[in-house]
Amino acid sequence: MNDYLDPSLPIDRRVNDLLGRMSVAEKAALMFHPSTEPGGDALTHTQAASAAELNVVERGITHFNVLGGEDSAAVAAWHNRLQELAESTRLGIPVTLSSDPRHGFRSSPFTGQALDSLSRWPEATGIAAISGVDAAREYGDVIRQEFLAMGIRVYLGPMADIFSEPRWSRGFGTFGEDPGRVAELTVAFIEGLRGGADLGPEAVAAVVKHFPGGGPQLNGDDAHDPRYPEQVYPGGMQSLHIRPFEQAFAAGATQVMTYYGKPVGTDWEEVGFGFNAPVVRDILRRRLAFKGIVVTDWNLLESEQFGDLTFGPNGWGLEDLTPVERARIAIDVGVDQFGGDRNPALIEELVNSGVIPESRIDESARRLLGEKFRLGLFENRRVEVEQARKLCGSTSYSEKGMAAQRASLVLLSDGAAPIRDNARLFVEGMEDTDVYETVTDPATADAILVRLEAPFEKGRGSVIGEYFHGGTLAFPQDTLDRLAAYAAQAPLYISVFLERPAIVGPLVDLGATVIGEFGASDRVVLEAFCGRTPITGRLPFDIPSSMEAVEASREDVPFDTVLPRFRAGFGLRRDIRIADSQLRV
């Protein structure tokens, strides 16, 4: 029996035995982490099967980020199919399946696709709006159990980034603006993913991102877009943004992802962080002594097609180099794995030409194999598809998600009493209005309910811009005029999805009841406005008073807008009211 297949032996011995049997091509394949997708969504079943055969059998790749999937059972079945293909290869190294966030209300092929068959939770900023750290730990634990059922063993998160730039389009994936709060919630979430134990067969590994902190994007424009590669530190706060990562590593995080952005105006190199020696080699590897896996964000080496969009290569500062030259630099600075890319021949070329010694590839291979062994993948190669169907989105987990949605709501202004049971409603932006009578003319309504998104500038001339909401945080004048007209006709109730810190002052000034939410169903929002559930959440970031204040603030400095309308931690409290029916004799 091969030592690497013997679970009774120490992991180091198993890793060394397997590594000694591997060719350069097989080692190189470990260093790529592209996407995979079950058929029936963006790909036909035939296309999906063909792509899987190419990547797993011919290229030997064993790490994949699973996209799409009609439901949890389909993802579980796809996991099993990939493992079947992996078993057919020479060494039978099992596949490690990862995923971006799947449990929220926002969905994007770049940052995480929601899956309706899972429990639904607020975005990370909503978890931060709930007092304490128990919600973050419970959220991580539910993700762990639902992911395990589908065969997903790596979570591409949490984001340990600090939401210091209010315009940043990815801020809703963070735990907010306060560095200390971000750090403690990151640790609690990782503990939940691991089930309160060391990394093992019942755990999901965390890939903490985006080192060294992706929050200080110039003007809040995200570096996924080639027009906006710059990350800036006008306040000199580089070390502050690294602190949550330090605490995550101390808590045992085994993987970390670098971001796309290239720092400008600092003493770091002006190249993307995945190629940045002062950041990865000097800070992450040497000063912080991080011994785990370093994976880049997606497609730094070559491009990939998403429908009509060509995505990448995203090697900011090194655009003129070839893919193999970019790969060499990343490996030199300490990167172990390339997210999104799928061309092991690049690494083979570097080793076979003598540019990179095979011993350096062995370092990365040893880390990547060790993670597979710790997760128990060699002994647990299949999941039960029917169990995934039964467990994922079960009543117990769904109720926990609903409870978190409710607890995350923040009452910003209390302009009117809770809506009464027999009220006639005029509704905009909501579909699930429970048993209430609705009217089509706001002048005939007893109450007017409006659900809004935080403002953003649509598209901004880029397909990627459709998914990354940037630009102004101020509501357009026609929206404010429409709301003012509503407020003159009946009590006005407004909820705002705070994907970013919208300038809500003008809404409050209308005398409206205003709730900030971070991902919640219509039913949860309606229950809150009607006083059926308490409102107890607290803002995880400041709400600016004006765009002028935002534009004058420094991207890397938390709480830097002048005279914010609401401070982080603000939230009025409203308890449950007595229902009308209980008052009747």
Tab-separated table of N, CA and C in Angstrom, residues 3 18 75 85 97 111 164 169 207 214 262 278 405 413 417 437 519 547 549 569:
chain	number	residue	atom	x	y	z
A	3	ASP	N	2.149	4.787	1.023
A	3	ASP	CA	2.053	5.478	2.307
A	3	ASP	C	1.034	6.607	2.263
A	18	LEU	N	3.731	11.029	-1.281
A	18	LEU	CA	3.030	11.399	-2.513
A	18	LEU	C	3.871	12.339	-3.361
A	75	VAL	N	-24.903	20.566	-7.131
A	75	VAL	CA	-23.507	20.825	-6.776
A	75	VAL	C	-22.883	19.569	-6.167
A	85	LEU	N	-13.586	11.468	-11.729
A	85	LEU	CA	-12.555	11.737	-12.730
A	85	LEU	C	-11.171	11.755	-12.103
A	97	LEU	N	-12.835	21.214	-3.606
A	97	LEU	CA	-13.829	22.111	-4.178
A	97	LEU	C	-13.995	23.329	-3.258
A	111	THR	N	-17.884	37.646	-7.552
A	111	THR	CA	-17.701	37.713	-6.100
A	111	THR	C	-18.571	36.738	-5.320
A	164	SER	N	-13.036	51.164	4.828
A	164	SER	CA	-12.623	52.529	5.160
A	164	SER	C	-13.000	53.535	4.084
A	169	SER	N	-17.114	49.361	-3.828
A	169	SER	CA	-18.239	48.533	-4.259
A	169	SER	C	-18.285	47.170	-3.592
A	207	VAL	N	-10.171	30.923	3.273
A	207	VAL	CA	-9.170	31.677	2.524
A	207	VAL	C	-9.398	33.142	2.874
A	214	GLY	N	-8.031	45.145	1.038
A	214	GLY	CA	-8.448	45.726	-0.236
A	214	GLY	C	-9.283	46.982	-0.131
A	262	LYS	N	-2.842	47.532	-7.146
A	262	LYS	CA	-1.430	47.871	-7.029
A	262	LYS	C	-1.329	49.143	-6.192
A	278	PRO	N	7.654	43.334	-1.513
A	278	PRO	CA	7.596	43.901	-0.163
A	278	PRO	C	6.372	43.458	0.638
A	405	GLN	N	-31.252	37.947	9.666
A	405	GLN	CA	-31.786	39.061	8.873
A	405	GLN	C	-32.516	40.049	9.771
A	413	SER	N	-34.467	56.163	11.708
A	413	SER	CA	-35.393	57.208	12.153
A	413	SER	C	-36.751	56.581	12.389
A	417	ALA	N	-45.550	55.616	13.811
A	417	ALA	CA	-45.806	54.413	14.594
A	417	ALA	C	-45.785	53.195	13.688
A	437	GLU	N	-53.977	44.617	2.567
A	437	GLU	CA	-54.603	45.116	1.343
A	437	GLU	C	-53.668	46.153	0.736
A	519	GLY	N	-29.408	42.981	3.448
A	519	GLY	CA	-29.813	41.719	2.861
A	519	GLY	C	-30.896	41.113	3.723
A	547	MET	N	-21.805	64.026	-0.154
A	547	MET	CA	-20.760	63.532	-1.035
A	547	MET	C	-19.506	64.383	-0.935
A	549	ALA	N	-18.262	65.474	1.773
A	549	ALA	CA	-17.512	64.905	2.895
A	549	ALA	C	-16.821	63.607	2.489
A	569	GLY	N	-22.353	52.176	15.040
A	569	GLY	CA	-22.894	51.824	16.348
A	569	GLY	C	-24.248	52.430	16.612
